[in-house]
Amino acid sequence: MASTPLAAIVLAAGKGTRMRSNLHKVLHPIAGKPMIMHLLDTVDALAPSKKILVVGDRAEQLRSAIDDVEFALQTEQFGTGHAVQMALPALNGFSGDLLVLYGDVPFVPLSVMEAMQAARESASLVVLGFEASVPGAYGRLITDEDGSLARIVEFKDANETERAVTLCNSGMMLIAGDKAATWLEALDNNNAAGEYYLTDLVEIARDDGATSTVVTAAEHDVMGVNSRIDLAAAEAAFQALARINAMESGVTLMAPETVFFSHDTVIGRDVTIEPSVVFGPGVTVADGVTIKAFTHLEGATIHEDASVGPYARLRPGADIGAGSKIGNFVEIKKAKLDRGVKVSHLTYIGDATVGAEANIGAGTITCNYDGFLKYQTNIGAGAFIGSNSALVAPVNIGAGVIVGAGSVITKDVPSDALAVSRAKQRDIKGYAAKFRSEKAAEKAEKNNTSDKKEG
Ligand code: UD1
Ligand code: MG
């Protein structure tokens, strides 16, 4: 839609006391991404000319966490109207519309923002409202007979009749650029809270002969986060949607409510995800993959038809080749596995490459760290690493090598060689039987003596 140039003003100066946190409220993650970034990413889709973040409390945290926005400082929180006034210097010379958003209302859909822009064609001020299931302390939208917005009354200032209204103010609004500065400068703080209410713009606009209108959103689209309880609800809302999106795009979730996605998880078709799987950031899963129960993945790429888990952990840089199998209690970090590799049980592979069709036996460890630095292990195609082997990096195991079980490999092994490094076995005939009878006698003697003492 070709619309007027836009400046997005995101309010985030409040203290967020109810979070009881050292971290600024809007930086708390939802699906692994700070909540304000969910909002800013949606805003980016509108291609605004400017993005201004109004900050106050713990402004430094926000300045270091967020790029690509201008910051306006509100040193004391004198109200939402005052907060928007603080953005005016950054808007000097800009004449487009102002879209006011809250940093703690992360999931306003793009379609809602676009509906607000569309409504600007017939009004100078567009307020985003919603029908509240529990109207509580929200501001109430008071409409005229013709449906236009007459004013917004804050709960504290409302009378009984006004409090009975269920159409509430989400707080978000779109303000005509040519009027914004004049109207904002006309705000005062003569009200029950002694604050500069942004909501007073409706009456100021009306006195100026301009019209205001309401665009209505679903309540869950304007859900704000004020406490850890709200944060959990926002996470749940995100996950519910992510699960539906996954299933709709061809992913089988055996127990959808137990699978947790990251904001950026990418999953192909005909992928099956068993119960209790957690995706950290940066995971890509190709078509036909199976992820078995209780698996944790982060920064990993899984190619076609591979199978991972149960109880597997893929850490950043794990790249699992097509058709490979990663089994239970296996951890993989920064390692590229070619196609058809099997790592079936109880293994750590870190800082490594593994060639096609290699088989890594149970209990294999790449010893990649000496307490100071990390070293690389390379395992060639078709190699067979016997169980309980320690591969002490840096080390190269050639293609087709067999490593005998229990070996500690410290030197490179040439292709197709057998490498064994363990003490030679010796059998002492009859020793076990002799040992058992001696020990049995020793034990009987001991019991006898103690019986006598007690008797
Ligand atoms: C505001 C609205 C109310 C609406 C409600 C929706 C006004 C006067 N009231 O009320 O009609 O129903 O939101 O949640 O606008 N902020 C600042 N600086 C300030 C004050 C607030 O940056 O000085 C920011 C906060 O960080 C927050 C947002 O603005 O992100 C809303 O502030 P809050 O104090 O929650 O507003 P309410 O009084 O709840
Ligand atoms: Mg509030």
mmCIF file of C-alpha atoms in Angstrom, residues 59 87 102 119 127 141 146 162 198 206 257 259 270 280-281 287 289 325 337 344 347 360 367 392 396 412 429:
data_model
loop_
_atom_site.group_PDB
_atom_site.id
_atom_site.type_symbol
_atom_site.label_atom_id
_atom_site.label_comp_id
_atom_site.label_asym_id
_atom_site.label_seq_id
_atom_site.Cartn_x
_atom_site.Cartn_y
_atom_site.Cartn_z
ATOM 1 C CA ALA A 59 18.157 3.246 28.870
ATOM 2 C CA ALA A 87 10.354 11.999 20.429
ATOM 3 C CA TYR A 102 4.313 0.156 23.175
ATOM 4 C CA ALA A 119 -8.278 4.155 8.361
ATOM 5 C CA VAL A 127 -6.860 4.717 17.820
ATOM 6 C CA LEU A 141 -13.193 4.525 24.148
ATOM 7 C CA ASP A 146 -22.139 7.848 14.228
ATOM 8 C CA GLU A 162 -18.012 5.224 31.231
ATOM 9 C CA LEU A 198 -1.612 10.694 25.100
ATOM 10 C CA ARG A 206 -11.838 17.309 17.839
ATOM 11 C CA GLU A 257 2.030 -28.738 23.533
ATOM 12 C CA VAL A 259 7.423 -28.926 21.625
ATOM 13 C CA ASP A 270 7.220 -34.632 6.449
ATOM 14 C CA GLY A 280 16.955 -22.991 20.667
ATOM 15 C CA PRO A 281 17.806 -20.310 18.111
ATOM 16 C CA ASP A 287 12.407 -32.646 4.776
ATOM 17 C CA VAL A 289 13.778 -35.740 9.339
ATOM 18 C CA LYS A 325 21.458 -41.205 12.692
ATOM 19 C CA LEU A 337 28.745 -35.009 9.593
ATOM 20 C CA SER A 344 24.114 -44.167 17.972
ATOM 21 C CA THR A 347 29.099 -39.978 22.458
ATOM 22 C CA ILE A 360 31.012 -43.988 15.638
ATOM 23 C CA CYS A 367 38.949 -34.917 23.292
ATOM 24 C CA VAL A 392 42.734 -36.897 21.247
ATOM 25 C CA ASN A 396 43.072 -37.214 11.621
ATOM 26 C CA ASP A 412 46.990 -39.606 12.793
ATOM 27 C CA LYS A 429 44.139 -69.663 34.115
#
